[in-house]
Amino acid sequence: MSQTRYTKDHEYIRVDGDVGIVGITDFAQKQLGDVVFVELPQVGKSVAKGAEAAVVESVKAASEVYAPVAGEIIAVNGDIEGHPGLVNEDPSGKGWFLKLRIADASELSDLMDEAAYTAFVSACS
Amino acid sequence: MADASENAPLAVTPLNALHRASGARMVPFAGYDMPVQYPDGILTEHLHTRTQAGLFDVSHMGQAFLSGANVIARFETLVPGDLAALAQGRIRYTQLLNEEGGILDDMMVTRLADDRLFLVVNAACKHQDFAHIARALSDLTLDILDTRALLALQGPQAATVLGALLPGVEDMPFMSAKNIMHAGVELYVSRSGYTGEDGYEISVPDARAEAFAKTLLVDERVKLIGLGARDSLRLEAGLCLYGHDIDTTTTPIEGDLIWSISKRRRAEGGFPGAAHVQKHIAEGAPRKRVGLALDGKAPAREGADIADSAGAIIGRVTSGGFAPSLQKPIAMGYVDAAHAAPGTELNLMVRGKPLLAHVVAFPFVPTRYYRGK
């Protein structure tokens, strides 16, 4: 069974076993506006929790995508390099950024669940 | 971007309610609560302006009349623009300069009569500009128009749209102005703008601004456009954003604005910092604002260092981003004179990595100003 967790920086991680799919939330893509460029990490690289894992740029500004938990990058979504607009159109589906092999599953408990994130976002807007 | 203190309450324009009702995302800008984008988003708004007509609220900008005996010669003591050569009803782009030839602000000046000018200045600078002008030219009368809104209608359909409402505006040449009565109020219409497109700026009394905007928006070719697309449009047109691409540390020659200074004024001087500006003209400025076309897809933003092919830092990006009309990143910035020639290969340093770019001539996207039939 997969479960989705959220950061205060509006990344999500959809966890299935020891693998997590990371992207930015619908709230985040709306805040960014039209995404025109993404920079993805090297597969095989290890990232610490909270470290910069990718970059997403809208017309107006560049933003970092942070790793929600520590792990090794095992895949990146090359489709969003050619079609950055997928991040706006389908942030939780075709607009995913990267897959992580989670180093320490206990770090997930620091993140928000769906209900907590929904409450967090309504406080942001 | 915003210069006002964070604690000061934001000013609003007469179109604030219209922006909110239209779903705008509002941001603080130069002390005003302004729309950065509407629900369509910056890319769509940008391309709409390039293909149809965009309506911009630029009421935060400063408008004023400057009048009195010898206003033309007197105002020339503050700016390098040739106002004596300006015909009545014509507009000049020029800059207020400091004693070092640095730019205090850039502005549009309309010659309304031999004893009367109309000034439009940047929002973030307007209070300082008007104080500076009033202090320096105390023999003249400065009337600050703080109860008039300013709308810009820009794009290839602008003339047809506005012409249906205000007959005769289609024939106005680029950089000309006239006053037109409409629905009982006087509009100051100029054929000018900040997008590289044909278009108009229309000064309208506050009380009539929303009604006038709504009248324009009835035409389905017209859409509201926010500050985000205004910025990407002016960048493609190679136009400077004050406080970013030009400021008190840059002369008009460094800023690649020599075209805005006539032969007579270059020779005669008679404006603040003339000696510095004339030295830059005679000997060449040590650095110059240039256009930068990036070879890859990653944008370079304001503040990125510019390196030569050997890796030495020779300049800095002052504006940069994604160009929606070109579907690629572009930038402008200052580089050493030795690296300013079109075609020069440079690297823009982003997140520690060099992005390959080439110096290109302005504008990035051809301008489509109306020069008359």
XYZ file of C-alpha atoms in Angstrom:
498
model
C 0.000 0.000 0.000
C 1.311 3.445 -0.829
C 1.013 6.430 1.418
C 1.780 10.070 0.608
C 3.595 12.434 2.952
C 4.210 16.174 2.585
C 6.851 18.741 3.567
C 6.390 22.348 4.639
C 8.173 23.289 1.389
C 5.343 21.649 -0.566
C 7.102 18.534 -1.801
C 5.272 15.230 -1.682
C 6.713 11.745 -1.356
C 4.519 8.822 -2.361
C 5.926 5.817 -0.530
C 5.655 2.235 -1.728
C 7.860 -0.116 0.247
C 11.339 1.413 0.501
C 10.869 3.568 -2.632
C 9.417 7.076 -2.649
C 8.293 9.119 -5.678
C 8.997 12.818 -5.074
C 7.379 15.828 -6.708
C 5.853 19.182 -5.880
C 2.252 19.587 -4.771
C -0.604 21.147 -6.694
C -0.423 24.103 -4.304
C 3.280 24.530 -5.138
C 2.795 24.426 -8.909
C 0.012 26.996 -8.624
C 2.249 29.272 -6.573
C 5.120 28.916 -9.052
C 3.040 29.505 -12.138
C 4.124 28.261 -15.558
C 7.098 25.928 -15.150
C 9.629 26.480 -17.958
C 12.673 24.499 -16.809
C 13.612 21.690 -14.427
C 17.045 20.446 -13.423
C 17.137 16.854 -12.200
C 19.869 15.099 -10.194
C 22.167 12.299 -11.335
C 20.775 8.819 -10.808
C 22.863 7.095 -8.149
C 23.471 10.246 -6.134
C 22.671 10.141 -2.419
C 20.841 13.077 -0.879
C 20.363 14.054 2.756
C 16.960 14.898 4.188
C 16.221 18.532 3.331
C 19.057 18.773 0.795
C 18.527 20.258 -2.655
C 17.527 17.442 -4.987
C 16.245 19.323 -8.068
C 15.518 22.809 -9.354
C 12.248 24.040 -10.810
C 12.002 27.348 -12.644
C 8.906 29.288 -13.572
C 8.821 32.357 -15.821
C 9.434 34.487 -12.763
C 11.822 32.597 -10.500
C 13.947 29.562 -9.681
C 13.079 27.328 -6.691
C 14.724 24.311 -5.135
C 13.064 20.949 -4.666
C 14.330 19.411 -1.416
C 14.554 15.735 -0.590
C 11.749 14.998 1.906
C 13.867 12.201 3.415
C 17.404 10.898 2.882
C 18.029 8.352 0.187
C 19.602 7.360 -3.110
C 18.209 8.704 -6.395
C 17.186 5.619 -8.375
C 15.280 7.331 -11.221
C 14.393 10.762 -12.580
C 11.494 11.807 -14.793
C 13.102 12.805 -18.091
C 9.683 13.695 -19.534
C 9.522 16.902 -17.506
C 12.851 18.075 -18.932
C 11.348 18.109 -22.416
C 7.878 19.168 -21.256
C 8.186 21.212 -18.054
C 4.492 22.117 -18.343
C 3.675 18.573 -17.102
C 4.592 19.829 -13.624
C 1.676 22.268 -13.853
C -0.725 19.934 -15.609
C -0.274 16.829 -13.481
C 2.010 17.486 -10.495
C 1.139 14.299 -8.611
C 1.119 12.103 -11.736
C 3.111 12.668 -14.936
C 4.832 15.678 -13.367
C 6.826 13.698 -10.775
C 10.515 14.571 -10.343
C 12.473 11.630 -8.956
C 12.426 8.264 -7.221
C 14.362 7.744 -4.001
C 15.400 4.555 -2.247
C 14.563 5.642 1.272
C 17.520 5.308 3.656
C 15.627 5.570 6.932
C 11.848 5.054 6.932
C 11.570 6.617 10.390
C 12.222 10.052 8.788
C 8.786 9.790 7.158
C 7.127 10.320 10.519
C 8.498 13.891 10.567
C 6.380 14.696 7.501
C 2.717 15.678 7.278
C -0.007 13.302 6.223
C -2.747 14.356 3.799
C -5.019 15.851 6.454
C -2.212 17.792 8.152
C -0.951 19.099 4.798
C -4.427 20.205 3.730
C -4.710 22.169 6.967
C -1.192 23.574 6.473
C -2.018 24.779 2.944
C -5.242 26.439 4.003
C -3.215 28.366 6.591
C -0.741 29.388 3.833
C -3.326 30.789 1.467
C 11.470 44.569 -6.445
C 9.304 46.588 -4.101
C 11.020 49.576 -2.566
C 8.440 50.556 0.021
C 8.910 49.638 3.646
C 7.295 46.341 4.467
C 5.278 47.877 7.247
C 3.732 50.675 5.213
C 0.174 49.975 4.077
C 0.029 49.259 0.354
C -1.552 51.820 -1.922
C -4.215 50.619 -4.337
C -5.027 51.703 -7.891
C -8.586 52.475 -9.046
C -8.630 49.038 -10.724
C -7.885 47.066 -7.545
C -11.425 45.669 -7.270
C -11.387 44.700 -10.945
C -8.085 42.838 -10.522
C -9.430 40.912 -7.553
C -12.712 40.125 -9.269
C -10.679 38.862 -12.243
C -8.817 36.353 -10.079
C -5.469 38.172 -10.049
C -2.662 37.113 -7.769
C -1.774 40.345 -6.011
C 1.755 41.229 -4.886
C 3.372 44.284 -3.325
C 5.207 46.301 -5.976
C 6.696 49.768 -5.442
C 4.354 50.276 -2.482
C 1.248 49.249 -4.423
C -0.947 46.170 -4.298
C -0.566 45.042 -7.922
C -1.580 42.044 -10.078
C 1.398 39.844 -10.993
C -0.780 37.482 -13.024
C -4.370 36.433 -13.669
C -5.641 32.830 -13.793
C -4.371 32.263 -17.379
C -0.783 32.652 -16.175
C 2.231 34.591 -17.408
C 2.996 32.493 -20.517
C -0.543 32.781 -21.886
C -0.784 36.463 -20.978
C 2.540 37.165 -22.669
C 1.591 35.383 -25.897
C -1.864 36.978 -25.894
C -0.223 40.420 -25.858
C 2.039 39.437 -28.759
C -0.888 38.169 -30.850
C -3.929 40.227 -29.776
C -4.204 42.992 -27.156
C -3.235 43.107 -23.499
C -4.611 45.611 -20.993
C -2.192 46.600 -18.214
C -2.896 48.663 -15.121
C 0.115 50.965 -14.755
C -1.613 53.468 -12.505
C 1.197 53.124 -9.969
C 3.444 55.121 -12.301
C 3.889 58.848 -11.701
C 2.214 61.389 -13.978
C 2.775 65.150 -13.848
C 2.593 68.370 -15.818
C 5.601 70.641 -15.731
C 4.855 74.136 -16.949
C 6.217 77.642 -17.073
C 8.367 79.968 -19.135
C 11.266 78.214 -20.885
C 10.156 74.794 -19.621
C 11.885 73.112 -22.577
C 15.295 74.635 -21.884
C 14.856 74.400 -18.135
C 13.983 70.670 -18.164
C 16.920 69.999 -20.495
C 19.143 70.983 -17.539
C 18.026 67.739 -15.811
C 17.896 65.264 -18.712
C 20.060 64.515 -21.792
C 17.049 64.130 -24.115
C 16.603 66.684 -26.906
C 13.370 68.429 -25.976
C 14.043 71.498 -28.135
C 13.883 69.295 -31.220
C 10.678 67.650 -30.049
C 7.592 68.732 -31.989
C 4.406 69.578 -30.137
C 2.479 66.416 -29.332
C 5.574 64.218 -29.587
C 7.136 62.059 -26.880
C 10.774 61.495 -25.970
C 12.324 58.734 -23.838
C 14.998 60.218 -21.564
C 16.618 59.903 -18.137
C 16.968 62.056 -15.045
C 20.708 62.105 -14.323
C 22.814 62.801 -11.241
C 26.064 64.772 -11.165
C 28.066 61.648 -12.059
C 25.898 60.972 -15.088
C 24.210 58.095 -13.218
C 20.528 57.471 -13.914
C 18.072 58.573 -11.207
C 15.135 57.334 -13.285
C 14.066 56.870 -16.880
C 10.933 58.507 -18.159
C 8.684 59.602 -21.024
C 8.360 63.333 -21.738
C 5.603 64.725 -23.968
C 5.822 68.245 -25.340
C 2.256 69.493 -24.956
C 3.071 73.144 -25.685
C 6.054 75.487 -25.661
C 5.444 76.064 -21.957
C 4.096 72.669 -20.896
C 5.424 69.093 -20.611
C 3.725 65.863 -19.533
C 5.969 63.468 -17.593
C 5.484 59.755 -16.887
C 7.995 58.248 -14.431
C 8.534 54.929 -12.637
C 6.386 54.095 -9.633
C 9.265 53.257 -7.304
C 11.043 56.552 -8.086
C 8.153 58.966 -8.456
C 8.332 60.688 -5.071
C 12.095 61.261 -5.331
C 11.789 62.293 -8.997
C 9.122 64.882 -8.346
C 10.948 66.249 -5.286
C 14.148 66.485 -7.359
C 12.398 68.269 -10.243
C 10.514 70.676 -7.954
C 13.711 71.530 -6.072
C 15.867 71.985 -9.166
C 13.250 73.892 -11.178
C 11.540 75.984 -8.515
C 10.705 78.648 -11.119
C 8.370 76.173 -12.855
C 5.051 74.653 -11.762
C 4.914 70.888 -11.196
C 1.360 69.498 -11.040
C 1.432 65.898 -9.849
C -1.558 64.019 -11.249
C -2.347 61.731 -8.337
C -6.014 61.348 -9.243
C -5.491 59.864 -12.691
C -5.100 56.185 -13.532
C -2.855 54.967 -16.361
C -3.812 52.018 -18.558
C -1.694 50.464 -21.296
C -3.291 48.650 -24.228
C -0.577 46.750 -26.098
C -0.470 44.331 -28.993
C -1.143 44.030 -32.723
C -4.919 44.446 -32.185
C -4.565 47.490 -29.917
C -5.104 50.062 -32.681
C -8.248 48.385 -34.020
C -9.687 47.938 -30.535
C -8.984 51.471 -29.305
C -9.842 52.985 -32.687
C -13.388 51.638 -32.404
C -13.765 53.591 -29.179
C -11.644 56.660 -29.935
C -11.716 57.408 -33.670
C -8.437 58.745 -35.007
C -6.044 56.955 -32.672
C -5.147 54.417 -35.394
C -3.296 57.146 -37.296
C -1.242 58.455 -34.373
C 2.450 57.730 -35.006
C 4.580 55.915 -32.426
C 5.708 58.331 -29.696
C 2.961 60.886 -30.252
C 0.214 62.006 -27.900
C -3.138 63.702 -27.948
C -5.997 64.548 -25.637
C -9.347 63.034 -26.519
C -12.759 63.632 -24.932
C -14.593 60.393 -24.181
C -17.781 59.941 -22.147
C -17.394 63.450 -20.789
C -13.808 63.153 -19.548
C -10.481 64.064 -21.073
C -8.155 61.154 -21.829
C -4.438 61.678 -22.474
C -3.637 59.106 -25.123
C -0.073 58.324 -26.182
C 1.083 55.785 -28.730
C 3.812 54.185 -26.666
C 4.393 51.313 -24.303
C 6.769 48.883 -22.671
C 6.237 45.648 -24.586
C 7.834 46.173 -28.015
C 4.364 45.964 -29.548
C 2.238 48.676 -31.092
C -0.026 50.148 -28.453
C -1.169 52.997 -26.282
C -0.992 54.379 -22.802
C -4.168 56.119 -21.690
C -4.379 58.460 -18.723
C -7.933 58.529 -17.359
C -9.428 60.172 -14.244
C -9.556 57.714 -11.311
C -13.346 57.831 -11.130
C -13.679 56.686 -14.752
C -10.818 54.183 -14.837
C -12.737 51.012 -14.041
C -15.560 51.844 -16.442
C -13.048 52.588 -19.195
C -11.149 49.346 -18.553
C -14.391 47.362 -18.611
C -15.376 49.001 -21.891
C -12.087 47.817 -23.424
C -12.504 44.339 -21.926
C -15.875 43.912 -23.660
C -13.834 43.289 -26.807
C -12.862 39.619 -26.670
C -9.445 40.399 -28.138
C -8.566 42.287 -24.929
C -7.378 40.516 -21.778
C -5.983 41.822 -18.508
C -2.235 41.256 -18.255
C -0.203 41.304 -15.026
C 3.231 42.583 -14.058
C 4.798 39.147 -14.667
C 4.110 39.236 -18.404
C 4.899 42.962 -18.494
C 8.389 42.018 -17.323
C 8.907 39.164 -19.811
C 7.546 41.318 -22.673
C 9.863 44.235 -21.946
C 12.828 41.876 -21.559
C 12.211 40.421 -25.027
C 11.982 43.990 -26.357
C 15.379 44.748 -24.759
C 13.913 47.544 -22.623
C 15.473 48.490 -19.282
C 13.818 47.974 -15.923
C 14.918 50.808 -13.669
C 16.649 49.671 -10.487
C 17.784 46.493 -12.229
C 19.216 47.218 -15.697
C 19.986 50.878 -15.062
C 20.474 52.804 -11.827
C 22.499 55.619 -10.262
C 25.748 53.729 -10.963
C 25.179 53.416 -14.723
C 25.441 56.219 -17.285
C 23.148 56.194 -20.330
C 26.167 55.214 -22.433
C 26.936 52.169 -20.276
C 23.225 51.385 -20.401
C 23.301 51.303 -24.243
C 20.929 54.276 -24.329
C 23.124 56.586 -26.443
C 20.389 56.557 -29.079
C 18.280 58.640 -26.687
C 20.801 61.529 -26.750
C 20.894 63.702 -29.899
C 24.038 65.001 -31.580
C 23.356 68.499 -30.283
C 23.027 67.366 -26.686
C 26.078 65.092 -26.915
C 28.088 68.078 -28.132
C 26.588 70.811 -25.950
C 26.078 68.877 -22.718
C 24.222 71.091 -20.263
C 22.711 68.223 -18.256
C 23.879 66.753 -14.910
C 27.008 64.648 -15.251
C 27.526 65.782 -18.846
C 31.310 65.602 -18.508
C 31.130 61.931 -17.468
C 28.666 61.085 -20.223
C 30.713 62.942 -22.856
C 33.841 61.107 -21.704
C 32.026 57.774 -22.125
C 30.919 58.847 -25.606
C 34.389 60.002 -26.642
C 36.459 57.207 -25.133
C 33.906 54.435 -24.902
C 32.344 53.337 -21.641
C 34.324 50.788 -19.600
C 31.332 48.445 -19.593
C 28.139 48.103 -21.538
C 24.658 46.613 -21.201
C 24.293 43.769 -23.693
C 21.733 41.177 -24.710
C 22.574 37.546 -23.935
C 21.046 34.582 -25.758
C 21.574 31.317 -23.900
C 22.393 28.200 -25.868
C 20.717 25.792 -23.438
C 17.343 25.640 -21.729
C 18.282 26.743 -18.194
C 17.533 30.414 -17.488
C 20.021 32.770 -15.829
C 18.526 35.308 -13.451
C 19.428 38.732 -12.135
C 22.676 38.565 -10.138
C 24.320 35.726 -12.058
C 28.017 36.361 -12.715
C 29.174 36.541 -16.325
C 32.506 34.858 -17.120
C 34.679 35.018 -20.228
C 35.826 31.839 -21.962
C 38.858 31.695 -19.626
C 36.617 31.781 -16.563
C 37.331 35.359 -15.417
C 34.285 37.231 -14.107
C 33.717 40.156 -16.482
C 30.149 41.165 -15.686
C 26.783 40.439 -14.113
C 23.257 39.635 -15.293
C 20.732 42.391 -14.463
C 17.581 40.782 -15.907
C 17.021 37.295 -17.158
C 14.438 34.629 -17.629
C 12.478 32.548 -20.064
C 11.338 34.299 -23.254
C 7.861 32.935 -24.035
C 7.915 34.206 -27.641
C 11.250 32.497 -28.330
C 10.703 29.473 -26.062
C 14.222 29.856 -24.715
C 16.041 31.764 -22.002
C 17.409 35.268 -22.566
C 19.129 37.796 -20.334
C 20.705 41.206 -20.252
C 23.604 42.406 -18.201
C 26.757 44.471 -18.020
C 30.051 43.229 -19.424
C 33.496 44.764 -19.890
C 33.722 46.722 -23.127
C 36.127 44.108 -24.515
C 33.386 41.470 -24.350
C 30.442 43.533 -25.596
C 30.573 42.776 -29.334
C 27.687 40.715 -30.749
C 28.718 37.109 -31.170
C 31.057 37.087 -28.173
C 30.840 33.765 -26.343
C 30.363 34.063 -22.578
C 29.335 31.873 -19.659
C 26.582 32.780 -17.213
C 27.268 31.226 -13.825
C 24.156 29.551 -12.379
C 24.300 27.303 -9.299
C 28.054 27.059 -9.762
C 27.787 25.873 -13.347
C 28.604 27.783 -16.547
C 25.732 28.272 -18.992
C 26.941 29.069 -22.504
C 25.572 32.312 -23.972
C 26.289 34.708 -26.841
C 26.107 38.482 -26.932
C 23.275 39.557 -29.247
C 21.904 42.921 -30.383
C 18.673 44.256 -28.862
C 15.783 43.623 -29.243
C 15.489 39.860 -28.836
C 12.058 39.934 -30.504
C 11.470 42.450 -33.348
C 9.511 45.498 -32.229
C 6.323 46.400 -34.071
C 5.881 50.096 -33.401
C 3.553 52.032 -35.699
C 5.617 54.460 -37.763
C 2.798 55.642 -40.013
C 1.541 54.502 -43.376
